[in-house]
mmCIF file of C-alpha atoms in Angstrom:
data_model
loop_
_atom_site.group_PDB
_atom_site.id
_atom_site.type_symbol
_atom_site.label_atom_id
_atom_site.label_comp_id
_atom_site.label_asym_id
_atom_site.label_seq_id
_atom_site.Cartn_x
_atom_site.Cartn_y
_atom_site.Cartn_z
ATOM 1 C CA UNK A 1 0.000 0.000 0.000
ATOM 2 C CA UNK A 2 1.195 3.455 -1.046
ATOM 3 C CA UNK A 3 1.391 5.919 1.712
ATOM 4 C CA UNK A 4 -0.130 9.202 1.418
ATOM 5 C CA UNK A 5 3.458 10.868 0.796
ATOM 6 C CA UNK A 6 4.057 8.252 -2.047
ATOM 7 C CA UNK A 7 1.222 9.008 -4.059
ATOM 8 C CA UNK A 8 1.351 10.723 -7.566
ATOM 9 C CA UNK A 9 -0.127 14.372 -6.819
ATOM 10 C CA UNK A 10 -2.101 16.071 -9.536
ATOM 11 C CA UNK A 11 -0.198 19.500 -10.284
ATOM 12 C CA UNK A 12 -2.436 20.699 -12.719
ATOM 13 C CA UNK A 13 -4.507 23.727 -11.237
ATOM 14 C CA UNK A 14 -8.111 22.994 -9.901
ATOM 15 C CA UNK A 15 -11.221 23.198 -12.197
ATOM 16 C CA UNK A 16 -12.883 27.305 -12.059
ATOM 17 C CA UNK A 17 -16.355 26.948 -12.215
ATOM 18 C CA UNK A 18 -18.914 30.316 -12.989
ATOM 19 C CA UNK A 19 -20.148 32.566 -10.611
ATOM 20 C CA UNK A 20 -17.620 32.760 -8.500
ATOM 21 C CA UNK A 21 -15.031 35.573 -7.927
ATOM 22 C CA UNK A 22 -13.336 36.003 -10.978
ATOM 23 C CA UNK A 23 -17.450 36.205 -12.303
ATOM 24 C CA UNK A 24 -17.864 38.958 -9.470
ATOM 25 C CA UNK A 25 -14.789 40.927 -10.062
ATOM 26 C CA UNK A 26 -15.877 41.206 -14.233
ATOM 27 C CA UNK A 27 -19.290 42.296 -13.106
ATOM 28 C CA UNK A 28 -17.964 44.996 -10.538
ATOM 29 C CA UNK A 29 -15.728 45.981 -13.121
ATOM 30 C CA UNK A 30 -18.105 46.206 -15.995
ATOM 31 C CA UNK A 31 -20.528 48.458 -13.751
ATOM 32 C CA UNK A 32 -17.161 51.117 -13.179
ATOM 33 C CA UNK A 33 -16.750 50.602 -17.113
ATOM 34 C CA UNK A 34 -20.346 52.386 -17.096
ATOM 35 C CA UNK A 35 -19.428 54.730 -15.051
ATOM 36 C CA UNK A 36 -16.481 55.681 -17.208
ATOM 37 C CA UNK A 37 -19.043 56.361 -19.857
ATOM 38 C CA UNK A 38 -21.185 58.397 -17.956
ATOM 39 C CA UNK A 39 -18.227 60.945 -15.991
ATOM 40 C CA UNK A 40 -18.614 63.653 -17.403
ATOM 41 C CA UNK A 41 -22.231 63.606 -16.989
ATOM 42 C CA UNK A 42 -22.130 63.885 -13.044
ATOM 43 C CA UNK A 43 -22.824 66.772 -10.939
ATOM 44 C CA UNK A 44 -19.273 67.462 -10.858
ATOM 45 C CA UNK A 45 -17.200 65.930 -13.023
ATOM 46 C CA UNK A 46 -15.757 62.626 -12.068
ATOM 47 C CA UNK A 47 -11.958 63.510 -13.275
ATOM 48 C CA UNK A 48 -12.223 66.222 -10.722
ATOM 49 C CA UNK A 49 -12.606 63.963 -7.856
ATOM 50 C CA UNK A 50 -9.735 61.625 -9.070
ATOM 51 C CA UNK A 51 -8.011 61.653 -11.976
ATOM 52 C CA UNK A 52 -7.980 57.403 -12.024
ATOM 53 C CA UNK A 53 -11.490 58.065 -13.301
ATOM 54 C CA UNK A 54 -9.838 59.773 -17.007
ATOM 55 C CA UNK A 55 -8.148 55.791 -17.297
ATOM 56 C CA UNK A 56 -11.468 53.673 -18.032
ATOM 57 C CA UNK A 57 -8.381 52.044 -20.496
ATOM 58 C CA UNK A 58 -7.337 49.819 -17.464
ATOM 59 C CA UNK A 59 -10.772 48.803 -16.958
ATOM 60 C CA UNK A 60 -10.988 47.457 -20.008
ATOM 61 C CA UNK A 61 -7.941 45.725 -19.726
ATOM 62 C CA UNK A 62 -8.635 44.071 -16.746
ATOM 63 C CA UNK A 63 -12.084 43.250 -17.696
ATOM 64 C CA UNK A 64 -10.721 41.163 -20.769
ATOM 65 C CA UNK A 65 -7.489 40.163 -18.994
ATOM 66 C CA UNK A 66 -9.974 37.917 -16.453
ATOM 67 C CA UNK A 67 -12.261 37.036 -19.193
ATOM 68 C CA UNK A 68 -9.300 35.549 -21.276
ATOM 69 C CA UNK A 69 -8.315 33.656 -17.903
ATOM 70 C CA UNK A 70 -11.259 32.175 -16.691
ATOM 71 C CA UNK A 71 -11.725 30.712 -20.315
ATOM 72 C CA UNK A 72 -8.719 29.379 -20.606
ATOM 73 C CA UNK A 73 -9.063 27.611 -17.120
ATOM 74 C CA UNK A 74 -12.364 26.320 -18.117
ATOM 75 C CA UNK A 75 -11.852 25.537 -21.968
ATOM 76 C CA UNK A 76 -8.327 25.490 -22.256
ATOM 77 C CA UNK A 77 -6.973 21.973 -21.997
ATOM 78 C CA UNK A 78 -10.145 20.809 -23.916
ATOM 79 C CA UNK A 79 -9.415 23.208 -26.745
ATOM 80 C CA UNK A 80 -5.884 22.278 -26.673
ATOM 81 C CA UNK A 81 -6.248 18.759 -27.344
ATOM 82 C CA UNK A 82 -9.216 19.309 -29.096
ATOM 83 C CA UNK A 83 -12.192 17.612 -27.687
ATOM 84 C CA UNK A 84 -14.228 20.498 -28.329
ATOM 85 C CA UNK A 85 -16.378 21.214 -30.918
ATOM 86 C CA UNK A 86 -15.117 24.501 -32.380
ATOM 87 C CA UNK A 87 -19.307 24.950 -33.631
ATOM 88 C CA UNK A 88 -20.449 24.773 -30.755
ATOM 89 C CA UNK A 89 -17.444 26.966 -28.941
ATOM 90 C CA UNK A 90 -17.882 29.274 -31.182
ATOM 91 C CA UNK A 91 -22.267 29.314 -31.069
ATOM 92 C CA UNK A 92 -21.948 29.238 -27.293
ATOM 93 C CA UNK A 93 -19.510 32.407 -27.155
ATOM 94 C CA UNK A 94 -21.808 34.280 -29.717
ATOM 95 C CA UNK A 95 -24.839 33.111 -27.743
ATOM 96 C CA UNK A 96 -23.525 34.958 -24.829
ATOM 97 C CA UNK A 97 -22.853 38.719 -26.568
ATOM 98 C CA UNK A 98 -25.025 39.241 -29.979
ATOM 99 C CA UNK A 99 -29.089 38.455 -28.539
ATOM 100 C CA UNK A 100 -28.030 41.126 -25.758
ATOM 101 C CA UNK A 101 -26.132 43.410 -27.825
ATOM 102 C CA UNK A 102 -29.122 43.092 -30.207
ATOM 103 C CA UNK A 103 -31.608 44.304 -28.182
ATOM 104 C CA UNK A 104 -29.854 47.075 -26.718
ATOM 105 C CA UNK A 105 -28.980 48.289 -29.698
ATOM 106 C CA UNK A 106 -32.655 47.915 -31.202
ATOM 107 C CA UNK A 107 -34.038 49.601 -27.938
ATOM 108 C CA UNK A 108 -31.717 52.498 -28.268
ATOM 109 C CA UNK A 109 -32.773 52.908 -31.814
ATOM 110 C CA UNK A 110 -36.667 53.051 -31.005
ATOM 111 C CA UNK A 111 -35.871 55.278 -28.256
ATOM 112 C CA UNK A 112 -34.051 58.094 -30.416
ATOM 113 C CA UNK A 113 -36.057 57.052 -33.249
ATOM 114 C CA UNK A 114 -39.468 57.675 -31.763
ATOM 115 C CA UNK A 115 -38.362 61.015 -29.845
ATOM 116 C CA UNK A 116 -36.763 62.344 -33.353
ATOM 117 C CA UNK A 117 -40.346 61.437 -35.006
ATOM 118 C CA UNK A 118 -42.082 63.355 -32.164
ATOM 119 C CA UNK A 119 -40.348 66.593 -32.593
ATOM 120 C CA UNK A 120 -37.350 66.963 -29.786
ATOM 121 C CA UNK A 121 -34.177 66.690 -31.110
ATOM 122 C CA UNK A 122 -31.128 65.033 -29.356
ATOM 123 C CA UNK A 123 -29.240 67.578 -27.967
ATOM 124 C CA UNK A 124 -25.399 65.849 -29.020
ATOM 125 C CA UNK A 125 -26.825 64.918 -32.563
ATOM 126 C CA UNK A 126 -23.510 64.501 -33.765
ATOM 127 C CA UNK A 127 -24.030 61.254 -31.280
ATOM 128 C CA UNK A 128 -26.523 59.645 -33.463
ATOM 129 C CA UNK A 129 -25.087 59.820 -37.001
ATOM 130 C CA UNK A 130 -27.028 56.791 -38.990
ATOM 131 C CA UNK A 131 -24.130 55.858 -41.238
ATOM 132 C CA UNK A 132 -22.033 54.903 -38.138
ATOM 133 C CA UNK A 133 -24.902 52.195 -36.645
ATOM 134 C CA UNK A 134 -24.365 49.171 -38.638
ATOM 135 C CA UNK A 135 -20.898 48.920 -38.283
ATOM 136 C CA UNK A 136 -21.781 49.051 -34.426
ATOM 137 C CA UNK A 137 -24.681 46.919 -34.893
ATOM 138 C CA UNK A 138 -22.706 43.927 -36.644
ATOM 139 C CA UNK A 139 -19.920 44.507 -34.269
ATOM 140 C CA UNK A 140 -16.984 44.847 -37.202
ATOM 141 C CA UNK A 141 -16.128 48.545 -35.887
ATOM 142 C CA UNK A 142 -12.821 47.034 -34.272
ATOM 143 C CA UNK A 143 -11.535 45.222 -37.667
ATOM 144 C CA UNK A 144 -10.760 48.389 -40.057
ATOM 145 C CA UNK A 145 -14.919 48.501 -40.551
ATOM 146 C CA UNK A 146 -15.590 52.269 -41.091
ATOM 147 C CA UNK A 147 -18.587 53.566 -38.421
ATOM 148 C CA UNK A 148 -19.255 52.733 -34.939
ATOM 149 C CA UNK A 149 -18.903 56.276 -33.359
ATOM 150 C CA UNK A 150 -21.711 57.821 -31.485
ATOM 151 C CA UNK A 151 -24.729 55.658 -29.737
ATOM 152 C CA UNK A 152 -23.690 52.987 -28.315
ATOM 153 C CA UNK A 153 -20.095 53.534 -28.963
ATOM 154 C CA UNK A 154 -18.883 51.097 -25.650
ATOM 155 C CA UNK A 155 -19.676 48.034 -28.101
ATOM 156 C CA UNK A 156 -16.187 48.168 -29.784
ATOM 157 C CA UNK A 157 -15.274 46.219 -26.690
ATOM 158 C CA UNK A 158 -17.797 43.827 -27.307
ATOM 159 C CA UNK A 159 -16.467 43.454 -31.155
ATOM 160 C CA UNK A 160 -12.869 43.162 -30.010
ATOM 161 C CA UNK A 161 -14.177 40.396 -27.356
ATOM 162 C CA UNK A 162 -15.522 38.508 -30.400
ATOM 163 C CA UNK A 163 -12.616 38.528 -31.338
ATOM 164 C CA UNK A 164 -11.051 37.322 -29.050
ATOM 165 C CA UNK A 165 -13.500 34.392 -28.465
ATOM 166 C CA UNK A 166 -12.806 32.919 -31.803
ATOM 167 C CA UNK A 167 -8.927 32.953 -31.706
ATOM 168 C CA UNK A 168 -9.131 31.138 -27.884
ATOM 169 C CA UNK A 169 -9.151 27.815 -29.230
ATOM 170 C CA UNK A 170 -5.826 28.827 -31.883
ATOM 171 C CA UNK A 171 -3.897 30.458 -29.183
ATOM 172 C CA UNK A 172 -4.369 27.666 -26.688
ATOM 173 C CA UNK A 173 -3.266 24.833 -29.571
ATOM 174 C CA UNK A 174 -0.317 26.932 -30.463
ATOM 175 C CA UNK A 175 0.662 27.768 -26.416
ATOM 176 C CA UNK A 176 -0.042 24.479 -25.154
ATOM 177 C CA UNK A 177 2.868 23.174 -26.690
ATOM 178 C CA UNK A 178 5.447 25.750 -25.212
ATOM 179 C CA UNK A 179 7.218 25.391 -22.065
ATOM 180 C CA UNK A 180 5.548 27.745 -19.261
ATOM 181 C CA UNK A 181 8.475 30.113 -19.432
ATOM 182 C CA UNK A 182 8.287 30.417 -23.186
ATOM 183 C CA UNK A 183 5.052 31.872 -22.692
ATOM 184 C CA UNK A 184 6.075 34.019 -19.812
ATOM 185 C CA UNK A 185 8.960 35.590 -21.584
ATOM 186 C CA UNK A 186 7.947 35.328 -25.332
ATOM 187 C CA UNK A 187 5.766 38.924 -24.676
ATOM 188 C CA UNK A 188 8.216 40.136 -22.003
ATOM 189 C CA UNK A 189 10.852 40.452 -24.942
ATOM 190 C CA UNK A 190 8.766 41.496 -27.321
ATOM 191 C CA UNK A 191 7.684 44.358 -24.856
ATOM 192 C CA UNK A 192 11.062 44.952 -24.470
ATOM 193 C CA UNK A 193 12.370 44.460 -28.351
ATOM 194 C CA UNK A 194 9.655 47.443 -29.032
ATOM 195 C CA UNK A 195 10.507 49.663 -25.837
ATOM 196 C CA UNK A 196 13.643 50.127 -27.431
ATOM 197 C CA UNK A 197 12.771 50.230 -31.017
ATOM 198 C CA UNK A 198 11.179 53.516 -29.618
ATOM 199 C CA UNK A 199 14.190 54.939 -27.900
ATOM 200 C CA UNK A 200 16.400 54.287 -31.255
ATOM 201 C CA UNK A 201 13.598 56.285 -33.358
ATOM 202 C CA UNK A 202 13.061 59.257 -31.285
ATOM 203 C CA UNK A 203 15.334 61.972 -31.446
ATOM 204 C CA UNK A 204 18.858 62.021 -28.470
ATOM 205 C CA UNK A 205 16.855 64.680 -26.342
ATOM 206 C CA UNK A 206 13.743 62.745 -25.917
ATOM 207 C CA UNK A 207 15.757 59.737 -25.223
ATOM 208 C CA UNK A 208 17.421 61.740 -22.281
ATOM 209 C CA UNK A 209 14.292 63.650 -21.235
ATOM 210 C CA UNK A 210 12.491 59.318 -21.036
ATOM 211 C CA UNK A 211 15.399 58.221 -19.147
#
């Protein structure tokens, strides 16, 4: 009989399941997203208070940094080796963004819709330019896709998390095979290979005045 000591241990993480922290920490962090949008809006102006409220950029960051990492604890290893069907991946993924995105975007259009046909104009009109909804509607305004500004202009996350979705199961085939500390340093030294592309294109005196 093996003793406790002897036997084989499992060093592969444990299974993530939804709803639990990593869930919670998205959804806090997808409210403050909205309250990016809306900071200038406030009584007094939210930059004013703080100026951490002018970087909704690291929001967004984080918010897809933890969505990239809970599906790759969940789906990884399947996708990797694939056992998964990259149909029904892929469905499931757009199941989760497009109906919502839909309706939103349908609801928004009724609302300034109907109050254009009843007389009041919006008062940022420059907001609602037709030509830039159905880039924003099909969610292509993060690929090169002219439109997208105005209404609901927050959705170019939601195209870039497409996105992002759909090259999961590639990038876990391709980094699956790598040692762990290939894929810890492979975008440390390309951070570093561009840092100081930069310094050898700007001029000596910036150089000095960065260092």
């Amino acid at each position: 009989m093996l003793r406790a000591a002897d036997e084989p241990r499992d060093r592969s993480p444990p299974r993530i399941a939804r709803g639990g922290w990593l869930d919670a920490l998205r959804f806090i962090v997808g409210a403050l997203i909205i309250l990016y949008h809306f900071r200038d809006a406030a009584p007094v102006p939210l930059g004013q208070l703080h100026p951490v409220f002018e970087r909704g950029y690291l929001l967004t960051d984080f918010f897809i940094i933890d969505s990239g990492y809970v599906l790759a604890r969940i789906y990884g290893d399947r996708l990797a080796a694939g056992k998964v069907s990259l149909q029904a991946y892929s469905r499931q993924r757009l199941l989760r963004v497009i109906p919502a995105h839909l309706l939103v975007s349908l609801i928004l259009v009724a609302i300034v819709g109907g109050a254009t046909l009843a007389g009041p104009a919006p008062s940022n009109p420059q907001w609602f330019d037709w030509s830039q909804l159905p880039a924003q509607v099909l969610l292509v305004q993060s690929y090169g896709v002219p439109g997208g500004q105005g209404w609901n202009a927050p959705t170019w996350t939601l195209s870039a998390l497409i996105g992002c979705y759909l090259l999961l199961p590639w990038i876990c085939r391709l980094l699956w095979r790598w040692p762990p500390v290939l894929v810890v340093a492979g975008p440390m030294w390309r951070w570093r290979s561009a840092r100081a592309w930069r310094l050898l294109r700007w001029p000596a005196g910036s150089q000095i005045r960065l260092i």
